[in-house]
Amino acid sequence: MIQIRLRSFLDMITPIIFIYIILSLGWKTFLFFNVEILLSIILIISILHFLIFFDKNIEKGYKSMIFLSFLILILPIIFLFVKILFYSRRIDENLKIPALISLIIYVLIRITYFMRIIYVKIHNPAFILITSFIFLSILGSILLMLPASTIKTISFIDALFTSTSAVCVTGLVVLDTAKDFTYLGKIFILILIELGGLGILTITSFFSYFFRDGFSFKEAIFVSNFLNTKATSNVLSLAVKVVMFTLTVEFIGTIFIYLSIKNQSEMESDNLLFFSIFHSISAFCNSGFSTLSQGLYSQSVRFNYFFQLIIAFLLILGGIGFNILFNFFTYIWLTIKKYFLKIFTDENFRRPAHVVTLNTKIVILTTFFLLFFGTFFYYISEYHYSLSEHSSFHGKWIVSFFSSATSRTAGFHVLNMNTFTTVTILVTIFLMWIGASPASTGGGIKTSTFALALMNIISLSRGKNRLEIQRREISSESIRLSFSIIMLSIIITYTSILIIIFLDPKEDILSVSFEVFSAFSTAGLSLGITSNLSNGSKLVLIFLMLLGRIGVLNVMIGILRKNFYYHYYRYPKGNILIN
């Protein structure tokens, strides 16, 4: 009975702790934000968790969550006792940061467990995906409006726009990230980018791995929907792989970015390490946010080609899809293993027949083709215009390659977009519309959607009644989905252009179209009209960014589909005259 009351008390006190953290971070003059109060809160909660843990009647999943929370909370207490025993008996203010981090992680673990309960009770994964992004956008806008987050007071619309752009990893901005936000505000933006790039439900699955004893088959099915995988047996392991792979790549990216800029005396950023971390995460998550006022077009990095190559490869890795990357790395590992065994042990190793899936081949080939086409096009189209400020031969090609990579997935730019020719703008719109690959951090209609639609057109032109690729017949459902996504994207972008032109009639239609496709594809590139738009047009762009990140079909399924049961009846076929 006592444990039940303690459990109810913990459920009630969690949102209070969350509000306390926000007040502590948001207002520098908050009186109750000191190391003594933080440690007292942690000590009390730790004792409560310790008492609840020995209750024999609680379920395994909740018990695992309590144990994990206790381990996180006890760390600052251990640091305190070690400091008192071996260094000094005075409580140092340096303990404030680890204590605050411990509380934040604790709240995140509690939210994870709460989210797990929700997506078991609500039998609609798409609806949960939608609400998670909306919730993150609203929460982020509140955090960005805190006095400690901004240099000056900002409006709710601008805060919501910035938050949504970060959560949807778009990169469109109505404020100067470098000048309008403090370090705390930039950290909030960075956290929103990371959560939005991976997806809050991937983070939820990651933490669920640590209390998986109570993980049901139904939960595994729902999580597999979030991670775009058919398998349910190792779905939590996949979530852990995604998170760990992301953190590893971002860490390596941080090191390379730091090495590429450490000797530049003209860097605008006064903290090179924070600059490196911010741009590594922003690049891999394909967000396009920068701590430089002019973005990567700033004089300090505009001609740093090594830096641009690092960012470009991070963009490509983040935009190609986690399933594709893992499948491709498995193939490389098995190939290395085969030759290693053959050379050193004379043992024949036969890898599985179809290690590289058809999906992987289509995505990689389409990505390679689009990168090659984009690089060649930017080099030819902008040679006498925006590329003219790059004097070296290799510099022009690297900038062209960078522009090709960023135009499909992220909002970084190293060229003066105000000098772009009309042809360049239209081709950039086309590349943005295609976007990145499925199950990645990028947006757009996706490379596989474009490839399937194009190959189906070719197949129909040859008189075939089905689509076959490498002795595989593509399911009619995949083809229908591809054309549905294409049609919905055209309808939504066309309608949005009409609305924005109606709300802001003074704006150029080409610039408006560019802005709309950039928002819907979460590409983040802009011709410079974003901050000049009315609040109504900004709301349209916010809606487009959410639609583009979540997926139009996911939104329609979440709203319209009432159940997930299959219908086994079929009506007689009706023929419609076409062409």
Coordinates of C-alpha atoms in Angstrom, one line a residue:
M1 CA 0.0 0.0 0.0
I2 CA 2.9 2.4 0.9
Q3 CA 4.6 1.6 -2.4
I4 CA 1.5 2.4 -4.4
R5 CA 1.2 5.8 -2.7
L6 CA 4.9 6.4 -3.3
R7 CA 4.4 5.5 -7.0
S8 CA 1.5 7.9 -7.3
F9 CA 3.6 10.6 -5.6
L10 CA 6.4 10.1 -8.1
D11 CA 4.0 10.3 -11.0
M12 CA 2.7 13.6 -9.6
I13 CA 6.1 15.1 -8.8
T14 CA 7.7 14.5 -12.2
P15 CA 5.9 17.3 -14.0
I16 CA 6.7 19.6 -11.1
I17 CA 10.4 18.8 -11.5
F18 CA 10.1 19.5 -15.2
I19 CA 8.6 22.9 -14.5
Y20 CA 11.4 23.5 -11.9
I21 CA 14.1 22.8 -14.5
I22 CA 12.5 25.2 -17.0
L23 CA 12.2 28.0 -14.4
S24 CA 15.8 27.3 -13.3
L25 CA 17.2 27.5 -16.8
G26 CA 14.9 30.3 -18.1
W27 CA 15.3 32.9 -15.4
K28 CA 18.8 33.7 -14.2
T29 CA 17.2 35.4 -11.1
F30 CA 15.3 32.3 -10.0
L31 CA 15.8 32.2 -6.3
F32 CA 15.5 28.4 -5.7
F33 CA 18.1 27.4 -8.3
N34 CA 21.2 26.4 -6.3
V35 CA 23.2 23.2 -5.8
E36 CA 21.8 22.5 -2.3
I37 CA 18.2 22.4 -3.5
L38 CA 19.1 20.4 -6.6
L39 CA 20.9 17.8 -4.5
S40 CA 18.1 17.7 -1.9
I41 CA 15.6 17.0 -4.7
I42 CA 17.8 14.2 -6.1
L43 CA 18.3 12.7 -2.7
I44 CA 14.6 12.6 -1.9
I45 CA 13.7 11.1 -5.2
S46 CA 16.5 8.5 -5.0
I47 CA 15.2 7.3 -1.6
L48 CA 11.7 7.0 -3.0
H49 CA 13.0 4.9 -5.9
F50 CA 15.0 2.7 -3.6
L51 CA 11.8 2.0 -1.5
I52 CA 9.6 1.3 -4.5
F53 CA 12.2 -1.0 -6.1
F54 CA 11.7 -3.7 -3.4
D55 CA 7.9 -3.9 -4.0
K56 CA 7.3 -7.5 -5.2
N57 CA 4.0 -6.5 -6.9
I58 CA 5.2 -4.0 -9.5
E59 CA 5.6 -5.2 -13.1
K60 CA 9.0 -5.9 -14.5
G61 CA 9.0 -3.0 -17.0
Y62 CA 8.3 -0.5 -14.3
K63 CA 10.8 -2.0 -12.0
S64 CA 13.5 -1.8 -14.7
M65 CA 12.6 1.9 -15.2
I66 CA 12.9 2.5 -11.4
F67 CA 16.3 0.8 -11.3
L68 CA 17.6 2.8 -14.3
S69 CA 16.3 6.1 -12.8
F70 CA 17.9 5.3 -9.5
L71 CA 21.3 4.7 -11.2
I72 CA 21.1 8.0 -13.0
L73 CA 20.0 9.9 -9.8
I74 CA 22.6 8.4 -7.5
L75 CA 25.6 9.6 -9.6
P76 CA 25.6 13.2 -8.3
I77 CA 25.2 11.9 -4.8
I78 CA 28.3 9.7 -5.2
F79 CA 30.3 12.6 -6.7
L80 CA 29.3 14.6 -3.6
F81 CA 30.4 12.0 -1.1
V82 CA 33.7 11.4 -3.0
K83 CA 34.4 15.2 -2.9
I84 CA 33.6 15.5 0.8
L85 CA 35.8 12.5 1.7
F86 CA 38.8 13.2 -0.4
Y87 CA 38.8 16.9 -1.3
S88 CA 36.8 19.3 0.8
R89 CA 33.7 19.3 3.0
R90 CA 32.1 22.2 1.3
I91 CA 29.4 21.7 -1.3
D92 CA 30.9 23.2 -4.5
E93 CA 28.8 25.0 -7.2
N94 CA 30.5 22.8 -9.8
L95 CA 28.1 20.0 -8.8
K96 CA 25.2 22.1 -10.1
I97 CA 25.7 21.0 -13.8
P98 CA 25.9 17.2 -13.2
A99 CA 23.0 17.4 -10.8
L100 CA 20.9 19.3 -13.4
I101 CA 21.9 16.9 -16.1
S102 CA 20.9 14.0 -13.9
L103 CA 17.5 15.5 -13.3
I104 CA 16.9 16.2 -17.0
I105 CA 17.8 12.5 -17.9
Y106 CA 15.5 11.3 -15.1
V107 CA 12.6 13.3 -16.5
L108 CA 13.4 12.0 -20.0
I109 CA 13.3 8.4 -18.7
R110 CA 9.9 9.1 -17.1
I111 CA 8.5 10.6 -20.3
T112 CA 9.8 7.6 -22.2
Y113 CA 7.9 5.2 -19.9
F114 CA 4.8 7.4 -20.2
M115 CA 5.1 7.4 -24.0
R116 CA 5.4 3.7 -23.9
I117 CA 2.1 3.4 -22.1
I118 CA 0.4 5.8 -24.5
Y119 CA 1.4 4.0 -27.7
V120 CA 0.2 0.7 -26.3
K121 CA -3.2 2.1 -25.4
I122 CA -3.7 4.1 -28.6
H123 CA -3.9 1.7 -31.5
N124 CA -2.7 4.2 -34.0
P125 CA 1.1 4.6 -34.5
A126 CA 0.7 7.3 -37.1
F127 CA -1.4 9.4 -34.7
I128 CA 1.3 9.1 -32.0
L129 CA 4.0 10.1 -34.5
I130 CA 2.0 13.2 -35.5
T131 CA 1.3 14.3 -31.9
S132 CA 5.0 13.7 -30.8
F133 CA 6.2 16.2 -33.4
I134 CA 3.5 18.7 -32.6
F135 CA 4.2 18.4 -28.9
L136 CA 8.0 18.9 -29.5
S137 CA 7.4 22.0 -31.6
I138 CA 5.2 23.6 -29.0
L139 CA 7.5 22.7 -26.1
G140 CA 10.5 24.0 -28.1
S141 CA 8.8 27.3 -28.8
I142 CA 8.1 27.7 -25.0
L143 CA 11.8 27.0 -24.3
L144 CA 13.0 29.4 -26.9
M145 CA 10.9 32.2 -25.5
L146 CA 12.5 32.0 -22.1
P147 CA 14.4 35.1 -21.1
A148 CA 17.7 33.2 -20.8
S149 CA 17.3 31.8 -24.3
T150 CA 17.1 35.0 -26.3
I151 CA 19.0 38.3 -26.5
K152 CA 15.8 40.2 -27.0
T153 CA 12.1 39.4 -26.7
I154 CA 10.7 37.4 -29.6
S155 CA 7.2 36.7 -30.7
F156 CA 5.4 33.3 -30.2
I157 CA 5.1 32.9 -34.0
D158 CA 8.8 33.4 -34.5
A159 CA 9.6 31.0 -31.6
L160 CA 7.2 28.4 -33.0
F161 CA 8.6 28.8 -36.5
T162 CA 12.2 28.3 -35.2
S163 CA 11.2 25.4 -33.0
T164 CA 9.3 23.6 -35.8
S165 CA 12.1 24.2 -38.3
A166 CA 14.5 22.6 -35.8
V167 CA 12.3 19.7 -34.9
C168 CA 11.5 19.0 -38.6
V169 CA 15.2 19.5 -39.4
T170 CA 14.4 22.0 -42.0
G171 CA 16.7 25.0 -41.5
L172 CA 14.4 27.8 -42.5
V173 CA 14.8 30.8 -40.1
V174 CA 13.1 34.0 -39.4
L175 CA 15.6 35.0 -36.7
D176 CA 19.4 35.2 -36.7
T177 CA 20.5 32.1 -34.8
A178 CA 23.9 33.6 -34.1
K179 CA 22.7 37.0 -32.8
D180 CA 19.2 36.5 -31.4
F181 CA 19.8 33.5 -29.2
T182 CA 22.1 32.9 -26.3
Y183 CA 24.2 29.8 -25.8
L184 CA 21.3 28.3 -23.9
G185 CA 18.9 29.1 -26.8
K186 CA 21.3 27.5 -29.2
I187 CA 21.6 24.4 -27.0
F188 CA 17.8 24.1 -27.0
I189 CA 17.8 24.4 -30.8
L190 CA 20.5 21.7 -31.0
I191 CA 18.5 19.3 -28.7
L192 CA 15.4 19.9 -30.8
I193 CA 17.4 19.1 -34.0
E194 CA 18.7 15.9 -32.5
L195 CA 15.3 14.8 -31.2
G196 CA 13.6 15.7 -34.5
G197 CA 16.3 14.1 -36.6
L198 CA 16.2 10.8 -34.8
G199 CA 12.5 11.0 -33.9
I200 CA 11.3 11.2 -30.3
L201 CA 9.9 7.7 -30.7
T202 CA 13.3 6.3 -31.7
I203 CA 14.7 7.9 -28.5
T204 CA 11.7 6.3 -26.6
S205 CA 12.6 2.9 -28.1
F206 CA 16.2 3.4 -27.2
F207 CA 15.4 3.9 -23.5
S208 CA 12.8 1.1 -23.7
Y209 CA 15.6 -1.3 -24.5
F210 CA 16.8 -0.9 -20.9
F211 CA 13.4 -2.0 -19.5
R212 CA 12.5 -4.5 -22.2
D213 CA 11.5 -7.3 -19.8
G214 CA 8.0 -6.1 -20.0
F215 CA 8.0 -5.3 -23.7
S216 CA 5.1 -6.9 -25.5
F217 CA 4.7 -8.1 -29.1
K218 CA 2.1 -5.4 -29.7
E219 CA 4.7 -2.7 -28.6
A220 CA 7.3 -4.2 -30.9
I221 CA 4.8 -3.9 -33.8
F222 CA 4.2 -0.2 -33.0
V223 CA 7.9 0.6 -32.6
S224 CA 8.7 -1.2 -36.0
N225 CA 6.3 1.3 -37.6
F226 CA 8.3 4.2 -36.1
L227 CA 11.6 2.8 -37.4
N228 CA 10.3 1.8 -40.8
T229 CA 11.2 -1.9 -40.5
K230 CA 9.2 -5.1 -41.0
A231 CA 11.0 -7.1 -38.3
T232 CA 9.7 -7.1 -34.7
S233 CA 12.2 -9.5 -33.0
N234 CA 15.1 -7.1 -32.9
V235 CA 13.3 -3.7 -33.1
L236 CA 14.8 -2.4 -29.8
S237 CA 18.3 -3.4 -30.8
L238 CA 17.8 -1.5 -34.1
A239 CA 16.7 1.6 -32.1
V240 CA 19.9 1.3 -30.0
K241 CA 22.0 0.9 -33.2
V242 CA 20.4 4.0 -34.7
V243 CA 21.1 6.1 -31.6
M244 CA 24.6 4.8 -31.0
F245 CA 25.5 5.1 -34.7
T246 CA 24.2 8.7 -34.8
L247 CA 26.2 9.7 -31.7
T248 CA 29.4 8.0 -33.1
V249 CA 29.1 9.7 -36.5
E250 CA 28.4 13.1 -34.9
F251 CA 31.4 12.7 -32.6
I252 CA 33.7 11.8 -35.5
G253 CA 32.2 14.7 -37.5
T254 CA 32.9 17.1 -34.6
I255 CA 36.6 16.1 -34.5
F256 CA 37.0 16.6 -38.2
I257 CA 35.2 19.9 -38.2
Y258 CA 37.3 21.2 -35.3
L259 CA 40.5 20.1 -37.1
S260 CA 39.4 21.9 -40.3
I261 CA 38.7 25.3 -38.5
K262 CA 41.1 25.4 -35.6
N263 CA 43.8 27.4 -37.5
Q264 CA 41.4 29.9 -38.9
S265 CA 41.9 33.2 -37.1
E266 CA 39.0 34.9 -38.8
M267 CA 36.3 32.5 -37.5
E268 CA 33.2 34.4 -36.3
S269 CA 32.6 31.9 -33.5
D270 CA 34.4 32.4 -30.2
N271 CA 33.9 28.8 -29.1
L272 CA 35.3 26.5 -31.8
L273 CA 34.3 23.3 -30.0
F274 CA 30.7 24.4 -29.6
F275 CA 30.7 25.4 -33.3
S276 CA 32.0 22.0 -34.3
I277 CA 29.5 20.1 -32.2
F278 CA 26.6 22.3 -33.4
H279 CA 27.4 21.9 -37.1
S280 CA 28.2 18.2 -36.9
I281 CA 24.8 17.5 -35.4
S282 CA 23.1 20.0 -37.6
A283 CA 24.7 18.4 -40.7
F284 CA 24.0 14.8 -39.9
C285 CA 20.4 15.5 -39.0
N286 CA 20.1 17.5 -42.2
S287 CA 18.7 20.5 -40.4
G288 CA 20.8 23.4 -42.0
F289 CA 21.0 25.5 -38.8
S290 CA 24.2 27.4 -38.3
T291 CA 25.7 29.6 -35.6
L292 CA 27.0 31.9 -38.2
S293 CA 24.9 34.9 -39.2
Q294 CA 25.3 34.2 -43.0
G295 CA 25.3 30.5 -42.6
L296 CA 28.1 28.7 -44.4
Y297 CA 28.3 31.5 -46.9
S298 CA 30.1 33.5 -44.2
Q299 CA 33.6 34.7 -45.2
S300 CA 35.3 32.5 -42.6
V301 CA 34.1 29.1 -44.1
R302 CA 33.1 30.0 -47.6
F303 CA 36.5 29.0 -49.0
N304 CA 37.3 26.2 -46.5
Y305 CA 36.8 23.3 -48.9
F306 CA 37.9 20.6 -46.4
F307 CA 35.2 21.8 -44.0
Q308 CA 32.6 21.7 -46.8
L309 CA 33.5 18.1 -47.7
I310 CA 33.0 17.1 -44.1
I311 CA 29.6 18.7 -43.9
A312 CA 28.6 17.2 -47.3
F313 CA 29.5 13.7 -46.3
L314 CA 27.6 14.1 -43.0
L315 CA 24.6 15.3 -45.0
I316 CA 24.8 12.3 -47.3
L317 CA 25.2 9.8 -44.4
G318 CA 22.2 11.3 -42.5
G319 CA 20.1 11.5 -45.6
I320 CA 20.7 8.0 -47.0
G321 CA 18.7 6.1 -44.4
F322 CA 19.7 4.0 -41.4
N323 CA 18.5 0.7 -42.7
I324 CA 20.4 1.3 -46.0
L325 CA 23.6 2.2 -44.1
F326 CA 23.4 -0.9 -41.8
N327 CA 22.7 -3.1 -44.8
F328 CA 25.6 -1.6 -46.8
F329 CA 28.0 -1.9 -43.8
T330 CA 26.9 -5.5 -43.3
Y331 CA 27.9 -6.2 -46.9
I332 CA 31.3 -4.5 -46.5
W333 CA 32.0 -6.4 -43.2
L334 CA 31.1 -9.7 -44.8
T335 CA 33.3 -9.0 -47.8
I336 CA 36.3 -8.1 -45.6
K337 CA 35.7 -11.2 -43.5
K338 CA 35.6 -13.4 -46.6
Y339 CA 39.0 -12.2 -47.9
F340 CA 40.5 -12.2 -44.5
L341 CA 39.6 -15.8 -43.9
K342 CA 40.7 -16.7 -47.4
I343 CA 44.2 -15.1 -47.0
F344 CA 45.0 -16.0 -43.4
T345 CA 43.2 -19.3 -42.8
D346 CA 42.5 -20.7 -46.2
E347 CA 38.9 -21.1 -45.1
N348 CA 36.1 -20.5 -47.6
F349 CA 33.4 -18.2 -46.3
R350 CA 30.1 -18.0 -48.2
R351 CA 28.2 -14.9 -47.4
P352 CA 24.3 -14.9 -47.7
A353 CA 23.1 -14.8 -51.3
H354 CA 21.2 -11.5 -51.0
V355 CA 23.1 -9.4 -48.5
V356 CA 22.5 -6.1 -50.3
T357 CA 18.7 -5.8 -50.6
L358 CA 17.0 -4.4 -53.7
N359 CA 15.9 -1.4 -51.6
T360 CA 19.5 -0.6 -50.8
K361 CA 20.6 -0.9 -54.4
I362 CA 17.8 1.4 -55.6
V363 CA 18.4 4.0 -53.0
I364 CA 22.2 4.1 -53.4
L365 CA 22.1 4.2 -57.2
T366 CA 19.4 6.9 -57.2
T367 CA 21.4 8.9 -54.6
F368 CA 24.6 8.6 -56.6
F369 CA 22.9 9.6 -59.8
L370 CA 21.3 12.7 -58.2
L371 CA 24.6 13.7 -56.6
F372 CA 26.4 13.3 -59.9
F373 CA 23.7 15.1 -61.9
G374 CA 23.5 18.0 -59.3
T375 CA 27.2 18.5 -59.2
F376 CA 27.6 18.6 -62.9
F377 CA 24.6 20.9 -63.3
Y378 CA 25.7 23.4 -60.7
Y379 CA 29.2 23.5 -62.2
I380 CA 27.9 24.2 -65.7
S381 CA 24.9 26.5 -64.7
E382 CA 26.7 28.7 -62.1
Y383 CA 30.2 28.7 -63.6
H384 CA 30.0 32.3 -64.7
Y385 CA 27.7 33.5 -61.9
S386 CA 27.9 32.4 -58.2
L387 CA 30.9 30.1 -58.8
S388 CA 33.0 32.9 -60.2
E389 CA 34.2 33.9 -56.8
H390 CA 35.9 30.5 -56.4
S391 CA 39.1 30.8 -58.5
S392 CA 40.5 27.3 -58.2
F393 CA 39.4 24.3 -60.3
H394 CA 39.0 21.9 -57.4
G395 CA 37.2 24.6 -55.4
K396 CA 34.5 25.0 -58.0
W397 CA 33.9 21.2 -58.1
I398 CA 33.8 20.9 -54.3
V399 CA 31.3 23.7 -54.0
S400 CA 29.2 22.2 -56.8
F401 CA 29.3 18.9 -55.0
F402 CA 28.4 20.5 -51.7
S403 CA 25.5 22.4 -53.4
S404 CA 24.2 19.2 -54.9
A405 CA 24.2 17.4 -51.6
T406 CA 22.6 20.2 -49.6
S407 CA 19.9 21.1 -52.1
R408 CA 18.2 17.7 -51.5
T409 CA 18.4 17.4 -47.8
A410 CA 19.7 20.5 -45.8
G411 CA 19.6 24.3 -45.7
F412 CA 23.3 25.0 -45.8
H413 CA 24.6 27.0 -48.7
V414 CA 28.0 28.2 -49.8
L415 CA 26.9 30.1 -52.9
N416 CA 25.2 33.5 -53.2
M417 CA 21.7 32.3 -53.9
N418 CA 20.6 35.8 -54.9
T419 CA 22.6 35.5 -58.1
F420 CA 21.2 32.1 -59.0
T421 CA 19.8 31.9 -62.6
T422 CA 16.2 31.0 -63.1
V423 CA 17.2 27.6 -64.4
T424 CA 19.3 26.9 -61.3
I425 CA 16.4 27.8 -59.1
L426 CA 14.0 25.5 -60.9
V427 CA 16.5 22.6 -60.8
T428 CA 17.1 23.2 -57.1
I429 CA 13.4 23.1 -56.5
F430 CA 13.3 19.7 -58.3
L431 CA 16.2 18.3 -56.2
M432 CA 14.5 19.6 -53.0
W433 CA 11.3 18.0 -54.0
I434 CA 12.9 14.6 -54.4
G435 CA 14.8 15.0 -51.1
A436 CA 16.5 12.2 -49.1
S437 CA 15.9 8.5 -48.6
P438 CA 13.3 6.7 -46.5
A439 CA 14.0 6.1 -42.8
S440 CA 16.6 9.0 -42.8
T441 CA 16.8 12.4 -41.2
G442 CA 15.9 14.1 -44.5
G443 CA 12.6 15.0 -46.2
G444 CA 11.1 15.2 -49.7
I445 CA 9.1 12.6 -51.5
K446 CA 12.2 10.3 -51.1
T447 CA 14.6 8.8 -53.6
S448 CA 12.9 5.4 -53.7
T449 CA 9.5 7.0 -54.5
F450 CA 11.0 9.0 -57.4
A451 CA 12.9 5.9 -58.7
L452 CA 9.9 3.6 -58.6
A453 CA 7.6 6.1 -60.3
L454 CA 10.2 6.8 -63.0
M455 CA 10.8 3.0 -63.6
N456 CA 7.1 2.3 -63.7
I457 CA 6.6 4.9 -66.4
I458 CA 9.4 3.3 -68.4
S459 CA 7.9 -0.1 -67.8
L460 CA 4.5 1.0 -69.0
S461 CA 6.0 2.7 -72.1
R462 CA 7.5 -0.7 -73.0
G463 CA 4.0 -2.3 -72.8
K464 CA 4.6 -4.3 -69.6
N465 CA 1.7 -4.7 -67.1
R466 CA 4.0 -5.0 -64.1
L467 CA 7.2 -3.5 -62.8
E468 CA 10.2 -5.8 -62.6
I469 CA 13.6 -4.9 -61.3
Q470 CA 16.6 -7.3 -61.2
R471 CA 14.3 -10.3 -61.4
R472 CA 12.1 -9.0 -58.7
E473 CA 8.5 -8.0 -59.2
I474 CA 7.7 -4.7 -57.3
S475 CA 4.4 -5.0 -55.4
S476 CA 1.4 -2.9 -56.7
E477 CA 1.1 -1.4 -53.2
S478 CA 4.6 0.1 -53.4
I479 CA 3.8 1.6 -56.9
R480 CA 0.4 3.0 -55.7
L481 CA 2.1 4.5 -52.6
S482 CA 4.8 6.2 -54.8
F483 CA 2.2 7.8 -57.1
S484 CA 0.0 8.8 -54.2
I485 CA 2.9 10.6 -52.4
I486 CA 3.8 12.4 -55.6
M487 CA 0.2 13.5 -56.3
L488 CA -0.3 14.6 -52.7
S489 CA 3.0 16.6 -52.6
I490 CA 2.0 18.4 -55.8
I491 CA -1.5 19.2 -54.5
I492 CA -0.3 20.4 -51.2
T493 CA 2.6 22.6 -52.5
Y494 CA 0.4 24.1 -55.2
T495 CA -2.3 25.0 -52.7
S496 CA 0.3 26.4 -50.3
I497 CA 1.7 28.6 -53.0
L498 CA -1.8 30.0 -53.8
I499 CA -2.4 30.8 -50.1
I500 CA 0.9 32.5 -49.5
I501 CA 0.6 34.6 -52.7
F502 CA -2.9 35.6 -51.5
L503 CA -1.5 36.6 -48.1
D504 CA 1.7 38.2 -49.4
P505 CA 0.8 39.5 -52.9
K506 CA 4.0 41.6 -53.1
E507 CA 6.3 38.6 -53.0
D508 CA 7.7 37.1 -56.3
I509 CA 5.9 33.8 -57.3
L510 CA 9.3 32.1 -58.0
S511 CA 10.6 33.0 -54.5
V512 CA 7.3 31.8 -52.9
S513 CA 7.4 28.5 -54.8
F514 CA 11.0 28.0 -53.8
E515 CA 10.1 28.7 -50.1
V516 CA 7.1 26.3 -50.2
F517 CA 9.1 23.4 -51.7
S518 CA 11.9 24.0 -49.3
A519 CA 9.5 23.9 -46.3
F520 CA 7.6 20.8 -47.5
S521 CA 10.8 19.0 -48.4
T522 CA 12.5 20.1 -45.1
A523 CA 15.4 21.3 -47.3
G524 CA 15.7 24.7 -45.6
L525 CA 17.2 26.7 -48.5
S526 CA 15.7 30.1 -49.0
L527 CA 15.9 33.1 -51.4
G528 CA 15.7 35.4 -48.5
I529 CA 12.0 36.1 -48.1
T530 CA 11.2 34.0 -45.0
S531 CA 11.5 36.8 -42.4
N532 CA 9.5 39.2 -44.5
L533 CA 6.4 37.0 -44.7
S534 CA 3.3 37.7 -42.8
N535 CA 2.3 35.6 -39.8
G536 CA -0.3 33.8 -41.9
S537 CA 2.3 32.7 -44.4
K538 CA 4.7 31.7 -41.6
L539 CA 1.9 29.4 -40.2
V540 CA 1.5 27.9 -43.7
L541 CA 5.2 27.1 -43.8
I542 CA 5.1 25.7 -40.2
F543 CA 2.3 23.4 -41.4
L544 CA 4.3 22.4 -44.4
M545 CA 7.4 21.6 -42.4
L546 CA 5.4 19.3 -40.1
L547 CA 3.7 17.6 -43.1
G548 CA 7.0 17.1 -44.8
R549 CA 8.8 15.7 -41.8
I550 CA 6.0 13.4 -40.6
G551 CA 4.9 12.4 -44.1
V552 CA 1.6 13.2 -45.9
L553 CA 0.4 9.7 -45.9
N554 CA 1.2 9.2 -42.2
V555 CA -0.9 12.3 -41.5
M556 CA -3.8 11.0 -43.6
I557 CA -3.6 7.5 -42.0
G558 CA -3.5 9.0 -38.5
I559 CA -6.6 11.2 -39.2
L560 CA -8.7 9.0 -41.4
R561 CA -7.9 5.3 -40.7
K562 CA -10.0 4.0 -37.9
N563 CA -8.5 0.5 -37.6
F564 CA -5.7 -1.6 -39.0
Y565 CA -7.6 -4.6 -40.1
Y566 CA -7.4 -5.9 -43.7
H567 CA -10.5 -6.3 -45.8
Y568 CA -10.5 -9.7 -47.5
Y569 CA -13.4 -9.1 -50.0
R570 CA -13.0 -7.7 -53.5
Y571 CA -15.4 -6.0 -55.9
P572 CA -15.7 -6.7 -59.6
K573 CA -13.2 -4.8 -61.6
G574 CA -14.2 -1.6 -63.4
N575 CA -12.2 -0.2 -66.3
I576 CA -11.6 3.6 -66.7
L577 CA -10.6 5.0 -70.0
I578 CA -7.2 6.7 -69.7
N579 CA -5.3 8.4 -72.6

